[in-house]
Every structure is written in structure tokens, then in C-alpha cells.
Tab-separated table of C-alpha atoms and ligand atoms in Angstrom:
chain	number	residue	atom	x	y	z
D	31	MET	CA	33.543	-7.760	-16.577
D	32	SER	CA	33.774	-8.456	-20.272
D	33	ALA	CA	32.892	-5.783	-22.798
D	34	VAL	CA	30.050	-6.585	-25.182
D	35	PHE	CA	30.168	-5.391	-28.801
D	36	ILE	CA	27.007	-5.694	-30.867
D	37	ILE	CA	27.210	-5.425	-34.644
D	38	SER	CA	24.022	-5.088	-36.677
D	39	ALA	CA	23.639	-4.539	-40.387
D	40	PRO	CA	21.248	-5.365	-43.194
D	41	SER	CA	22.309	-8.482	-45.101
D	42	GLY	CA	24.691	-7.605	-47.930
D	43	SER	CA	26.448	-4.894	-45.900
D	44	GLY	CA	29.565	-7.024	-45.622
D	45	LYS	CA	29.096	-7.541	-41.893
D	46	SER	CA	30.261	-11.182	-41.838
D	47	THR	CA	33.517	-10.266	-43.589
D	48	LEU	CA	34.158	-7.498	-41.062
D	49	VAL	CA	33.411	-9.829	-38.152
D	50	ARG	CA	35.800	-12.435	-39.596
D	51	HIS	CA	38.601	-9.862	-39.873
D	52	LEU	CA	38.030	-8.665	-36.303
D	53	LEU	CA	38.071	-12.168	-34.827
D	54	ARG	CA	41.179	-13.126	-36.749
D	55	SER	CA	43.174	-10.145	-35.523
D	56	ASP	CA	41.911	-9.796	-31.939
D	57	PRO	CA	42.452	-12.842	-29.711
D	58	ASN	CA	40.579	-11.173	-26.841
D	59	LEU	CA	37.321	-11.202	-28.788
D	60	VAL	CA	35.042	-14.237	-28.816
D	61	PHE	CA	32.147	-14.604	-31.196
D	62	SER	CA	28.714	-15.301	-29.778
D	63	ILE	CA	27.413	-18.356	-31.634
D	64	SER	CA	23.642	-17.903	-31.744
D	65	TYR	CA	20.910	-20.525	-31.720
D	66	THR	CA	18.662	-20.513	-34.767
D	67	THR	CA	15.859	-22.486	-36.351
D	68	ARG	CA	17.095	-21.511	-39.829
D	69	ALA	CA	18.214	-24.487	-41.916
D	70	MET	CA	21.940	-24.806	-42.553
D	71	ARG	CA	23.042	-23.399	-45.881
D	72	GLY	CA	26.090	-23.790	-48.128
D	73	GLN	CA	29.252	-24.538	-46.180
D	74	GLU	CA	27.674	-24.118	-42.741
D	75	VAL	CA	28.356	-26.766	-40.104
D	76	GLN	CA	26.541	-27.412	-36.829
D	77	GLY	CA	27.991	-25.209	-34.086
D	78	GLY	CA	30.031	-23.173	-36.604
D	79	SER	CA	28.248	-19.870	-37.251
D	80	TYR	CA	25.132	-21.145	-35.435
D	81	HIS	CA	23.695	-23.899	-33.310
D	82	HIS	CA	20.850	-25.085	-35.558
D	83	ILE	CA	17.866	-26.437	-33.629
D	84	GLU	CA	14.182	-27.210	-34.231
D	85	ARG	CA	11.421	-24.671	-33.530
D	86	ALA	CA	10.004	-26.777	-30.681
D	87	GLU	CA	13.388	-26.865	-28.942
D	88	PHE	CA	13.841	-23.118	-29.442
D	89	GLU	CA	10.424	-22.447	-27.912
D	90	GLU	CA	11.249	-24.679	-24.930
D	91	ARG	CA	14.453	-22.734	-24.405
D	92	ILE	CA	12.485	-19.450	-24.546
D	93	ALA	CA	10.111	-20.835	-21.909
D	94	ARG	CA	13.101	-21.749	-19.716
D	95	ASP	CA	14.364	-18.143	-20.142
D	96	GLU	CA	17.668	-19.366	-21.538
D	97	PHE	CA	18.206	-16.469	-23.930
D	98	LEU	CA	19.699	-13.052	-23.221
D	99	GLU	CA	17.724	-11.910	-26.263
D	100	TRP	CA	15.876	-13.568	-29.090
D	101	ALA	CA	13.928	-12.472	-32.168
D	102	GLN	CA	12.278	-13.741	-35.320
D	103	VAL	CA	14.108	-12.703	-38.472
D	104	PHE	CA	12.826	-13.682	-41.930
D	105	GLY	CA	10.493	-16.207	-40.260
D	106	ASN	CA	13.167	-17.997	-38.205
D	107	TYR	CA	14.050	-17.755	-34.547
D	108	TYR	CA	17.494	-16.468	-33.548
D	109	GLY	CA	18.760	-16.098	-29.996
D	110	THR	CA	21.793	-15.448	-27.820
D	111	HIS	CA	22.223	-18.004	-25.050
D	112	ARG	CA	22.953	-16.700	-21.533
D	113	GLY	CA	25.827	-19.159	-21.158
D	114	ILE	CA	27.797	-17.291	-23.849
D	115	TRP	CA	28.056	-14.185	-21.693
D	116	ASP	CA	28.916	-16.145	-18.532
D	117	ARG	CA	31.646	-18.036	-20.371
D	118	ALA	CA	33.167	-14.867	-21.881
D	119	CYS	CA	33.286	-13.281	-18.401
D	120	ALA	CA	34.878	-16.408	-16.904
D	121	GLU	CA	37.518	-16.450	-19.659
D	122	GLY	CA	38.148	-12.699	-19.390
D	123	LYS	CA	37.299	-12.227	-23.077
D	124	ASP	CA	35.148	-9.605	-24.752
D	125	LEU	CA	32.067	-10.727	-26.620
D	126	LEU	CA	31.198	-9.895	-30.232
D	127	LEU	CA	27.598	-10.407	-31.315
D	128	ASP	CA	26.168	-10.276	-34.818
D	129	ILE	CA	22.462	-9.762	-34.108
D	130	ASP	CA	19.557	-7.880	-35.654
D	131	VAL	CA	18.072	-4.547	-34.510
D	132	GLN	CA	15.383	-6.179	-32.322
D	133	GLY	CA	17.987	-8.276	-30.515
D	134	ALA	CA	20.317	-5.283	-30.129
D	135	ALA	CA	17.552	-3.278	-28.421
D	136	GLN	CA	16.794	-6.151	-26.008
D	137	LEU	CA	20.452	-6.674	-25.190
D	138	LYS	CA	21.007	-2.971	-24.513
D	139	LYS	CA	18.236	-3.174	-21.907
D	140	ARG	CA	19.837	-6.209	-20.234
D	141	ILE	CA	23.432	-4.963	-20.555
D	142	PRO	CA	23.283	-1.138	-20.808
D	143	ASP	CA	27.055	-0.984	-21.033
D	144	ALA	CA	27.042	-2.980	-24.291
D	145	VAL	CA	28.504	-1.079	-27.252
D	146	SER	CA	26.348	-1.127	-30.360
D	147	ILE	CA	27.649	-0.592	-33.870
D	148	PHE	CA	25.559	-0.314	-37.023
D	149	VAL	CA	27.244	-1.142	-40.325
D	150	LEU	CA	25.918	0.541	-43.447
D	151	ALA	CA	26.643	-0.139	-47.099
D	152	PRO	CA	27.500	3.139	-48.909
D	153	SER	CA	24.205	3.163	-50.863
D	154	ARG	CA	21.128	1.144	-51.788
D	155	GLN	CA	22.611	0.513	-55.247
D	156	ILE	CA	25.825	-0.913	-53.767
D	157	LEU	CA	23.881	-3.041	-51.271
D	158	GLU	CA	21.789	-4.430	-54.127
D	159	GLN	CA	24.909	-5.133	-56.185
D	160	ARG	CA	26.510	-6.979	-53.264
D	161	LEU	CA	23.400	-9.110	-52.769
D	162	ARG	CA	23.447	-10.012	-56.470
D	163	ASP	CA	27.187	-10.722	-56.477
D	164	ARG	CA	26.728	-13.253	-53.676
D	165	SER	CA	24.365	-15.044	-56.079
D	166	GLU	CA	22.961	-16.870	-53.062
D	167	ASP	CA	19.447	-15.511	-53.315
D	168	SER	CA	16.595	-15.546	-55.800
D	169	GLU	CA	15.218	-12.281	-57.218
D	170	ALA	CA	12.279	-12.427	-54.787
D	171	VAL	CA	14.608	-12.878	-51.803
D	172	ILE	CA	16.803	-9.958	-52.943
D	173	THR	CA	13.718	-7.738	-53.147
D	174	ARG	CA	12.681	-8.859	-49.657
D	175	ARG	CA	16.165	-8.270	-48.226
D	176	LEU	CA	16.281	-4.753	-49.737
D	177	ALA	CA	12.900	-3.887	-48.218
D	178	ALA	CA	14.088	-5.260	-44.851
D	179	ALA	CA	17.296	-3.228	-45.154
D	180	ALA	CA	15.290	-0.030	-45.667
D	181	GLU	CA	13.405	-0.802	-42.425
D	182	GLU	CA	16.504	-1.742	-40.421
D	183	ILE	CA	18.456	1.323	-41.516
D	184	ARG	CA	15.838	3.558	-39.888
D	185	ASN	CA	17.151	2.307	-36.522
D	186	TYR	CA	20.712	3.552	-36.979
D	187	GLU	CA	20.222	6.407	-34.488
D	188	ARG	CA	19.729	3.942	-31.647
D	189	TYR	CA	23.297	2.690	-32.078
D	190	ASP	CA	26.401	4.083	-30.389
D	191	TYR	CA	28.390	4.029	-33.640
D	192	VAL	CA	27.662	3.855	-37.356
D	193	VAL	CA	30.388	2.526	-39.654
D	194	VAL	CA	30.071	2.844	-43.428
D	195	ASN	CA	31.555	-0.207	-45.118
D	196	GLU	CA	32.968	1.265	-48.305
D	197	VAL	CA	36.492	-0.187	-48.216
D	198	VAL	CA	36.725	-3.297	-46.030
D	199	GLN	CA	40.175	-2.501	-44.611
D	200	ASP	CA	39.093	1.014	-43.589
D	201	ALA	CA	35.934	-0.275	-41.928
D	202	VAL	CA	37.947	-2.929	-40.046
D	203	GLU	CA	40.379	-0.218	-38.858
D	204	THR	CA	37.472	1.908	-37.618
D	205	LEU	CA	35.983	-1.069	-35.771
D	206	HIS	CA	39.343	-1.821	-34.148
D	207	SER	CA	39.582	1.813	-33.027
D	208	ILE	CA	36.125	1.668	-31.477
D	209	ILE	CA	36.943	-1.570	-29.648
D	210	ARG	CA	40.286	-0.230	-28.412
D	211	ALA	CA	38.798	3.043	-27.159
D	212	GLU	CA	35.879	1.317	-25.445
D	213	ARG	CA	38.249	-1.065	-23.655
D	214	VAL	CA	40.309	1.850	-22.347
D	215	ARG	CA	37.160	3.674	-21.253
D	216	ARG	CA	35.958	0.601	-19.351
D	217	GLN	CA	39.175	-0.337	-17.629
D	218	ARG	CA	40.124	3.273	-16.935
D	219	MET	CA	43.490	1.608	-16.391
D	220	GLU	CA	43.150	1.850	-12.599
D	221	ASP	CA	46.120	-0.469	-12.151
D	222	ARG	CA	48.343	1.886	-14.078
D	223	ILE	CA	46.873	5.129	-12.790
D	224	ARG	CA	47.141	4.453	-9.056
D	225	PRO	CA	50.950	4.151	-8.980
D	226	ILE	CA	51.185	7.353	-11.064
D	227	LEU	CA	48.928	9.210	-8.623
D	228	ASP	CA	51.076	7.895	-5.777
D	229	THR	CA	54.083	9.678	-7.237
D	230	PHE	CA	52.112	12.948	-6.908
D	231	ALA	CA	50.835	12.181	-3.393
D	232	ALA	CA	53.213	14.495	-1.537
D	233	LEU	CA	52.400	17.419	-3.830
D	234	MET	CA	48.671	16.785	-3.548
D	235	HIS	CA	48.753	17.107	0.261
D	236	THR	CA	50.875	20.265	0.423
D	237	SER	CA	49.055	22.108	-2.373
D	238	SER	CA	45.520	21.498	-1.085
D	239	GLY	CA	43.730	24.781	-0.621
D	240	GLU	CA	46.681	26.765	-2.013
D	241	LYS	CA	46.651	28.634	-5.289
L	259	5GP	P1	21.512	-15.074	-41.350
L	259	5GP	O1	20.465	-16.121	-41.268
L	259	5GP	O2	21.570	-14.404	-42.677
L	259	5GP	O3	22.862	-15.574	-40.858
L	259	5GP	O4	21.108	-13.934	-40.299
L	259	5GP	C1	19.919	-13.228	-40.444
L	259	5GP	C2	19.851	-12.133	-39.404
L	259	5GP	O5	19.737	-12.679	-38.090
L	259	5GP	C3	21.073	-11.211	-39.359
L	259	5GP	O6	20.604	-9.877	-39.353
L	259	5GP	C4	21.751	-11.535	-38.052
L	259	5GP	O7	22.395	-10.403	-37.509
L	259	5GP	C5	20.560	-11.937	-37.216
L	259	5GP	N1	20.940	-12.760	-36.069
L	259	5GP	C6	21.861	-13.751	-36.012
L	259	5GP	N2	21.936	-14.270	-34.781
L	259	5GP	C7	21.045	-13.586	-34.019
L	259	5GP	C8	20.667	-13.654	-32.635
L	259	5GP	O8	21.156	-14.441	-31.841
L	259	5GP	N3	19.703	-12.794	-32.240
L	259	5GP	C9	19.117	-11.890	-33.065
L	259	5GP	N4	18.224	-11.066	-32.555
L	259	5GP	N5	19.449	-11.799	-34.364
L	259	5GP	C10	20.403	-12.631	-34.835
């Protein structure tokens, strides 16, 4: 079964950059393209970062129970389609999701084995600076995003890992380490271990009960 890695972070934490680095360097990871009712912005294309759909269609899909999880974030619907998980399993790939704290909690209930990672900017001041540097948002939106960040950060304890994104390359390395270790833990490398145990078989029989 595929491993599931959830990454959550307040906007401005540099999460998208980290996700891009991970996907570029790990061919066994596939990104979960969410459905959203948010309008496309900037360079976005349909089916790129998101499948953009109307609210009515999203609500119909909720009614048909098509989502593994869904939530409203900043007034828009976002959801992870069930098909994503089925496809990743069929392809033998691990799944990487960039979803908010509400979605992460729902997904953990559905897939308890999912690994959750919270990404934090090193401070409020740095987060604010990053939001301003993006120059994507108005002053009012920046204020709203900072307030939302303060709320989201309170949930960090519910995550399996917290990664501070101070230097991108270091954070990417840490994320790779988490992914590598979790894969080993899951597979437990049974295929490799059994032949090794076989080489000890004779000793195991003769030494049983002896000190
Ligand atoms: P943005 O619109 O800036 O790309 O994303 C806004 C927020 O929605 C981010 O915190 C992102 O993690 C979250 N998000 C994106 N896709 C999903 C999803 O499928 N489910 C949930 N619960 N949140 C999502």
C-alpha cells in the first residue's frame, strides 16, 4: 500500500517551494491535485496545481461522497478526490498532499497510517516578510493570512513532524529523511530480511532454550 505524506503550513511558509523540490527529486512521489472552487490565479492552469470547479459541482461531489477529505479555506472549497489514492496505490507510488489542518485531521482518521508534517516559518516577522515579498496580496489579505497562520500554528502538536523552513535546502533534506525513514518503517524490508533470517535458521533451532 502506498505511503501518504501530508504537508500543512500557513501560507508564506515556503511550502510550495518545498513540495516542488521533493517532487522533482523523488520519482516515487506523486502530488495529489486537489479540487477547489478558488478562481485560478497568475500562472495557474486547469489541472495543474488544482482542478478548478464551480461551487455547485463541488457540493454535488460532496453529496456523492467523492472526497477523502474536504474543507473550506478562506471561503473556498478544497478537497482530495478518492481516485487520487486509488491511482497512487495502483501505480505503486507514494502520495504527497498539500492540505490545510482541517483536511489533515480528516485524512488521519481515514488513513491512520498517513504521515503528517507541519512546516513552520522561523518567526512571525519572517512569515510576514515572505508574504510581502510575494507581492501577490493586498495589505488586508496579508493581515488575514497572518491571523490565519496564528490559528493554524496552534495545531502543530497534532502532526507527526514539524519542520522549520529557515534554509530551503536544509528543510528539503529533512523532508527527504522523514520520507526515507517512513518508507523503511512501512516496508520493514521483509523481502530482504527473510533470506537473512534463513541464514541463521540452523543456529536458531539449536540454541532455543539454551543460554
Ligand atoms: P491556496 O489557495 O493558497 O493554493 O491554498 C490555500 C490552502 O488550502 C492551503 O493551506 C492548502 O494547503 C489548502 N488546500 C489545498 N488543497 C486542499 C485540499 O484538497 N484539502 C484541504 N483540506 N486543504 C487544501
